[in-house]
Each structure stands twice: as structure tokens, then as C-alpha cells.
PDB file of C-alpha atoms in Angstrom:
ATOM      1  CA  LYS A   1    -177.372 -85.787 -57.192  1.00 63.00           C
ATOM      2  CA  ASN A   2    -174.940 -86.330 -60.048  1.00 72.00           C
ATOM      3  CA  SER A   3    -172.064 -86.655 -57.378  1.00 77.00           C
ATOM      4  CA  LYS A   4    -170.102 -83.889 -58.671  1.00 82.00           C
ATOM      5  CA  GLY A   5    -168.279 -80.918 -56.932  1.00 84.00           C
ATOM      6  CA  LEU A   6    -169.513 -77.138 -58.410  1.00 86.00           C
ATOM      7  CA  VAL A   7    -168.286 -73.749 -58.847  1.00 88.00           C
ATOM      8  CA  VAL A   8    -170.342 -71.093 -60.475  1.00 89.00           C
ATOM      9  CA  VAL A   9    -168.307 -69.152 -63.069  1.00 91.00           C
ATOM     10  CA  ILE A  10    -169.777 -65.792 -64.202  1.00 87.00           C
ATOM     11  CA  ASN A  11    -168.022 -64.740 -66.988  1.00 88.00           C
ATOM     12  CA  LYS A  12    -168.298 -61.097 -68.885  1.00 86.00           C
ATOM     13  CA  TRP A  13    -167.948 -59.171 -65.741  1.00 80.00           C
ATOM     14  CA  ASP A  14    -166.318 -56.345 -67.284  1.00 80.00           C
ATOM     15  CA  LEU A  15    -169.072 -55.551 -68.729  1.00 81.00           C
ATOM     16  CA  ILE A  16    -171.051 -54.510 -65.321  1.00 78.00           C
ATOM     17  CA  GLU A  17    -170.406 -50.925 -64.747  1.00 80.00           C
ATOM     18  CA  ASP A  18    -171.408 -50.639 -61.120  1.00 78.00           C
ATOM     19  CA  LYS A  19    -169.478 -53.065 -59.325  1.00 79.00           C
ATOM     20  CA  THR A  20    -170.240 -52.611 -55.681  1.00 80.00           C
ATOM     21  CA  THR A  21    -170.588 -55.205 -52.819  1.00 81.00           C
ATOM     22  CA  GLN A  22    -174.243 -54.721 -53.072  1.00 85.00           C
ATOM     23  CA  VAL A  23    -174.522 -55.728 -56.615  1.00 84.00           C
ATOM     24  CA  ILE A  24    -172.409 -59.029 -56.014  1.00 85.00           C
ATOM     25  CA  LYS A  25    -174.374 -59.963 -53.470  1.00 88.00           C
ATOM     26  CA  GLU A  26    -177.714 -59.458 -55.645  1.00 88.00           C
ATOM     27  CA  TYR A  27    -175.960 -61.160 -58.406  1.00 87.00           C
ATOM     28  CA  GLU A  28    -175.166 -64.445 -55.877  1.00 87.00           C
ATOM     29  CA  ASN A  29    -178.591 -64.290 -54.405  1.00 88.00           C
ATOM     30  CA  ALA A  30    -180.152 -64.192 -57.995  1.00 89.00           C
ATOM     31  CA  ILE A  31    -177.562 -67.345 -58.696  1.00 87.00           C
ATOM     32  CA  TYR A  32    -178.559 -69.135 -55.092  1.00 87.00           C
ATOM     33  CA  SER A  33    -181.807 -69.049 -55.660  1.00 88.00           C
ATOM     34  CA  ARG A  34    -181.849 -70.848 -59.168  1.00 88.00           C
ATOM     35  CA  PHE A  35    -180.022 -73.583 -57.435  1.00 82.00           C
ATOM     36  CA  ALA A  36    -181.998 -73.745 -54.325  1.00 78.00           C
ATOM     37  CA  PRO A  37    -181.762 -76.034 -52.179  1.00 76.00           C
ATOM     38  CA  PHE A  38    -178.136 -76.668 -52.850  1.00 77.00           C
ATOM     39  CA  VAL A  39    -176.616 -73.159 -51.906  1.00 77.00           C
ATOM     40  CA  ASP A  40    -173.395 -74.012 -50.402  1.00 83.00           C
ATOM     41  CA  PHE A  41    -170.687 -73.423 -53.369  1.00 88.00           C
ATOM     42  CA  PRO A  42    -168.573 -70.820 -54.749  1.00 88.00           C
ATOM     43  CA  VAL A  43    -169.360 -68.591 -57.266  1.00 88.00           C
ATOM     44  CA  VAL A  44    -166.600 -66.571 -59.282  1.00 90.00           C
ATOM     45  CA  PHE A  45    -166.964 -63.556 -61.261  1.00 89.00           C
ATOM     46  CA  THR A  46    -164.459 -63.139 -63.924  1.00 89.00           C
ATOM     47  CA  SER A  47    -163.822 -61.541 -67.287  1.00 84.00           C
ATOM     48  CA  ALA A  48    -161.741 -63.298 -69.914  1.00 83.00           C
ATOM     49  CA  LEU A  49    -161.334 -60.287 -71.957  1.00 82.00           C
ATOM     50  CA  THR A  50    -159.292 -58.525 -68.889  1.00 82.00           C
ATOM     51  CA  LYS A  51    -158.126 -61.706 -67.314  1.00 84.00           C
ATOM     52  CA  GLN A  52    -159.850 -60.850 -64.185  1.00 82.00           C
ATOM     53  CA  ARG A  53    -159.868 -63.616 -61.563  1.00 84.00           C
ATOM     54  CA  ILE A  54    -159.024 -66.689 -64.286  1.00 87.00           C
ATOM     55  CA  LEU A  55    -156.681 -68.120 -61.307  1.00 90.00           C
ATOM     56  CA  LYS A  56    -159.391 -67.485 -58.972  1.00 90.00           C
ATOM     57  CA  VAL A  57    -161.297 -70.057 -61.054  1.00 88.00           C
ATOM     58  CA  LEU A  58    -158.837 -72.757 -60.751  1.00 92.00           C
ATOM     59  CA  GLU A  59    -158.239 -72.288 -57.339  1.00 91.00           C
ATOM     60  CA  GLN A  60    -161.942 -72.694 -56.295  1.00 90.00           C
ATOM     61  CA  ALA A  61    -161.979 -76.117 -58.503  1.00 91.00           C
ATOM     62  CA  GLN A  62    -159.012 -77.367 -56.765  1.00 92.00           C
ATOM     63  CA  GLU A  63    -160.377 -76.163 -53.329  1.00 90.00           C
ATOM     64  CA  THR A  64    -163.806 -78.083 -54.389  1.00 88.00           C
ATOM     65  CA  TYR A  65    -161.638 -81.399 -55.321  1.00 90.00           C
ATOM     66  CA  LYS A  66    -159.973 -80.983 -51.953  1.00 89.00           C
ATOM     67  CA  ASN A  67    -163.359 -80.798 -50.130  1.00 87.00           C
ATOM     68  CA  ARG A  68    -164.783 -83.688 -52.585  1.00 88.00           C
ATOM     69  CA  THR A  69    -161.958 -86.046 -51.381  1.00 88.00           C
ATOM     70  CA  ALA A  70    -161.723 -84.660 -47.734  1.00 87.00           C
ATOM     71  CA  LYS A  71    -161.268 -87.654 -45.275  1.00 92.00           C
ATOM     72  CA  ILE A  72    -162.208 -86.970 -41.642  1.00 91.00           C
ATOM     73  CA  PRO A  73    -160.923 -89.015 -38.762  1.00 93.00           C
ATOM     74  CA  THR A  74    -163.639 -90.664 -36.743  1.00 93.00           C
ATOM     75  CA  SER A  75    -162.387 -89.475 -33.222  1.00 94.00           C
ATOM     76  CA  ARG A  76    -162.865 -86.387 -34.574  1.00 94.00           C
ATOM     77  CA  LEU A  77    -166.148 -86.837 -36.324  1.00 93.00           C
ATOM     78  CA  ASN A  78    -167.699 -88.157 -32.788  1.00 93.00           C
ATOM     79  CA  GLU A  79    -165.686 -85.239 -30.991  1.00 94.00           C
ATOM     80  CA  GLU A  80    -167.548 -82.491 -33.070  1.00 92.00           C
ATOM     81  CA  MET A  81    -170.921 -84.408 -33.939  1.00 93.00           C
ATOM     82  CA  LEU A  82    -172.598 -86.108 -30.579  1.00 93.00           C
ATOM     83  CA  PRO A  83    -172.163 -83.292 -28.370  1.00 94.00           C
ATOM     84  CA  LEU A  84    -174.330 -81.214 -31.164  1.00 93.00           C
ATOM     85  CA  ILE A  85    -176.661 -84.373 -31.266  1.00 92.00           C
ATOM     86  CA  GLU A  86    -177.088 -84.309 -27.543  1.00 93.00           C
ATOM     87  CA  ALA A  87    -177.597 -80.750 -27.554  1.00 93.00           C
ATOM     88  CA  TYR A  88    -180.253 -80.972 -30.346  1.00 92.00           C
ATOM     89  CA  PRO A  89    -181.201 -84.596 -30.385  1.00 90.00           C
ATOM     90  CA  PRO A  90    -183.356 -85.811 -33.439  1.00 90.00           C
ATOM     91  CA  PRO A  91    -187.330 -85.205 -32.451  1.00 90.00           C
ATOM     92  CA  THR A  92    -189.433 -87.965 -30.938  1.00 88.00           C
ATOM     93  CA  THR A  93    -191.365 -90.320 -32.908  1.00 85.00           C
ATOM     94  CA  LYS A  94    -194.573 -91.624 -31.660  1.00 85.00           C
ATOM     95  CA  GLY A  95    -193.000 -91.334 -27.970  1.00 86.00           C
ATOM     96  CA  LYS A  96    -189.466 -92.790 -28.940  1.00 88.00           C
ATOM     97  CA  TYR A  97    -186.776 -91.286 -28.127  1.00 91.00           C
ATOM     98  CA  ILE A  98    -184.005 -91.494 -31.526  1.00 90.00           C
ATOM     99  CA  LYS A  99    -180.024 -91.913 -29.814  1.00 92.00           C
ATOM    100  CA  ILE A 100    -177.251 -91.303 -32.160  1.00 91.00           C
ATOM    101  CA  LYS A 101    -174.256 -93.099 -30.734  1.00 92.00           C
ATOM    102  CA  TYR A 102    -171.595 -93.185 -33.229  1.00 92.00           C
ATOM    103  CA  VAL A 103    -170.903 -91.355 -36.348  1.00 94.00           C
ATOM    104  CA  THR A 104    -168.185 -92.573 -39.210  1.00 94.00           C
ATOM    105  CA  GLN A 105    -166.874 -91.929 -42.545  1.00 93.00           C
ATOM    106  CA  LEU A 106    -167.422 -94.355 -45.576  1.00 92.00           C
ATOM    107  CA  PRO A 107    -164.264 -95.108 -46.998  1.00 91.00           C
ATOM    108  CA  ASN A 108    -163.836 -95.199 -50.895  1.00 86.00           C
ATOM    109  CA  THR A 109    -166.832 -92.750 -51.817  1.00 87.00           C
ATOM    110  CA  LYS A 110    -167.328 -90.340 -54.701  1.00 86.00           C
ATOM    111  CA  VAL A 111    -168.169 -88.077 -52.009  1.00 87.00           C
ATOM    112  CA  PRO A 112    -168.204 -87.729 -48.693  1.00 90.00           C
ATOM    113  CA  SER A 113    -170.273 -89.954 -47.091  1.00 92.00           C
ATOM    114  CA  PHE A 114    -171.136 -90.436 -43.412  1.00 94.00           C
ATOM    115  CA  VAL A 115    -173.151 -92.937 -41.267  1.00 95.00           C
ATOM    116  CA  PHE A 116    -175.011 -91.939 -38.072  1.00 95.00           C
ATOM    117  CA  PHE A 117    -175.739 -94.899 -36.061  1.00 95.00           C
ATOM    118  CA  ALA A 118    -178.949 -94.815 -34.423  1.00 93.00           C
ATOM    119  CA  ASN A 119    -181.255 -97.094 -32.046  1.00 92.00           C
ATOM    120  CA  LEU A 120    -184.252 -96.045 -34.317  1.00 90.00           C
ATOM    121  CA  PRO A 121    -183.091 -95.464 -37.828  1.00 90.00           C
ATOM    122  CA  GLN A 122    -186.040 -95.393 -39.195  1.00 91.00           C
ATOM    123  CA  TYR A 123    -188.020 -92.711 -37.067  1.00 90.00           C
ATOM    124  CA  VAL A 124    -184.708 -90.120 -38.399  1.00 90.00           C
ATOM    125  CA  LYS A 125    -186.396 -87.573 -40.978  1.00 91.00           C
ATOM    126  CA  GLU A 126    -185.207 -85.921 -43.865  1.00 92.00           C
ATOM    127  CA  PRO A 127    -184.851 -81.863 -42.089  1.00 92.00           C
ATOM    128  CA  TYR A 128    -182.853 -83.952 -39.013  1.00 92.00           C
ATOM    129  CA  LYS A 129    -180.351 -85.134 -41.816  1.00 92.00           C
ATOM    130  CA  ARG A 130    -180.019 -81.747 -43.783  1.00 91.00           C
ATOM    131  CA  PHE A 131    -179.508 -80.220 -40.230  1.00 92.00           C
ATOM    132  CA  LEU A 132    -176.239 -82.395 -39.646  1.00 93.00           C
ATOM    133  CA  GLU A 133    -175.245 -81.796 -43.190  1.00 91.00           C
ATOM    134  CA  ASN A 134    -175.164 -78.351 -42.612  1.00 89.00           C
ATOM    135  CA  LYS A 135    -173.683 -78.404 -39.422  1.00 92.00           C
ATOM    136  CA  MET A 136    -170.853 -80.363 -40.920  1.00 91.00           C
ATOM    137  CA  ARG A 137    -170.514 -77.944 -43.402  1.00 89.00           C
ATOM    138  CA  GLU A 138    -170.050 -75.598 -41.203  1.00 88.00           C
ATOM    139  CA  LYS A 139    -167.397 -77.383 -39.327  1.00 91.00           C
ATOM    140  CA  TRP A 140    -165.482 -78.980 -41.870  1.00 90.00           C
ATOM    141  CA  ASP A 141    -165.699 -76.588 -44.717  1.00 85.00           C
ATOM    142  CA  LEU A 142    -166.854 -78.377 -46.945  1.00 87.00           C
ATOM    143  CA  LYS A 143    -168.339 -75.918 -49.770  1.00 86.00           C
ATOM    144  CA  GLY A 144    -168.898 -76.776 -53.380  1.00 86.00           C
ATOM    145  CA  THR A 145    -169.325 -80.760 -52.624  1.00 88.00           C
ATOM    146  CA  PRO A 146    -172.475 -82.552 -52.195  1.00 88.00           C
ATOM    147  CA  ILE A 147    -172.935 -85.245 -48.865  1.00 90.00           C
ATOM    148  CA  ASN A 148    -174.437 -88.146 -48.024  1.00 91.00           C
ATOM    149  CA  ILE A 149    -175.853 -88.921 -44.841  1.00 92.00           C
ATOM    150  CA  TYR A 150    -177.353 -92.222 -44.075  1.00 94.00           C
ATOM    151  CA  ILE A 151    -178.685 -93.380 -40.497  1.00 93.00           C
ATOM    152  CA  ARG A 152    -178.385 -97.064 -39.767  1.00 93.00           C
ATOM    153  CA  GLN A 153    -178.897 -99.475 -37.072  1.00 91.00           C
ATOM    154  CA  LYS A 154    -176.303 -99.452 -34.156  1.00 82.00           C
TER     155      LYS A 154
END
């Protein structure tokens, strides 16, 4: 919403006695439920007292910044996304088929912003935009950063 990257840091990890993988998953799930629907961000458990994972916080912040400033070539975007869009096209609306022909990244934006050019952009609904966003996060590891998806007339 504010076009910022996000890394959640949980301090006082030294006070937790039972540090099993199950406990970590429970804490992560509780954190993700508080931030829903945005659940694609790193969570780092630290202890300032024992200096546990302090450098991991900086590494995650750098990784998130790298993801925010990522530039993906148009050719790679089209190679990866167009076959996916053909396999899972947008749902038809009022008997009209929506065809997405081209995708590119907008230059000079605060966060990664992508434009999909379609024949009927007004009929592409929000759930399909979220589908595209999730697939892009999968393919290019854009963890911790918001993504803007725009659909425009070709």
C-alpha cells in the first residue's frame, strides 16, 4: 500500500524455551494471518541479547531491497508469462474472450510494476491480477516487495 518492502523481525527469541520447527511455523502462521492478504515476506527471529541472527536481518533487508529494484527484461517476461497465460487464460466475460498479447515492466517506478496489454482490459478482474502477481513472485522470487499489475489496451 505504501510501496515499501517488508521484513518482519521478531526479537526476544531467547525467551522462547521450546524452539522446534513446529513452534516456528506456528509463530510464522500467526504473523502471516495478521498481515493477510500480503503473506509473501520474510520473517526473522532474533535475539539482541545473544546476538542471534542479527546479521540475517540485514541480509533479508538487502534481499528485499534487491527485489524492490529488480529489473526483468521484457523478453524473459514474455517467454515466461505468455505460455502461462495461454494455459490459464482470464475467464470470459459476457461471451468475450480476453487475450493478453504482451507484458513489460514499467521503468523508473518505486516498486516492480508490470503492464499486461490485452484486447479487453476492462474485463480482467482482480482475482486474475492476483493470479498473475503470484505467478510472477514464484518465477522471480520477489519476496518482501509489493508488485503493481496494470492491464491496458493493446
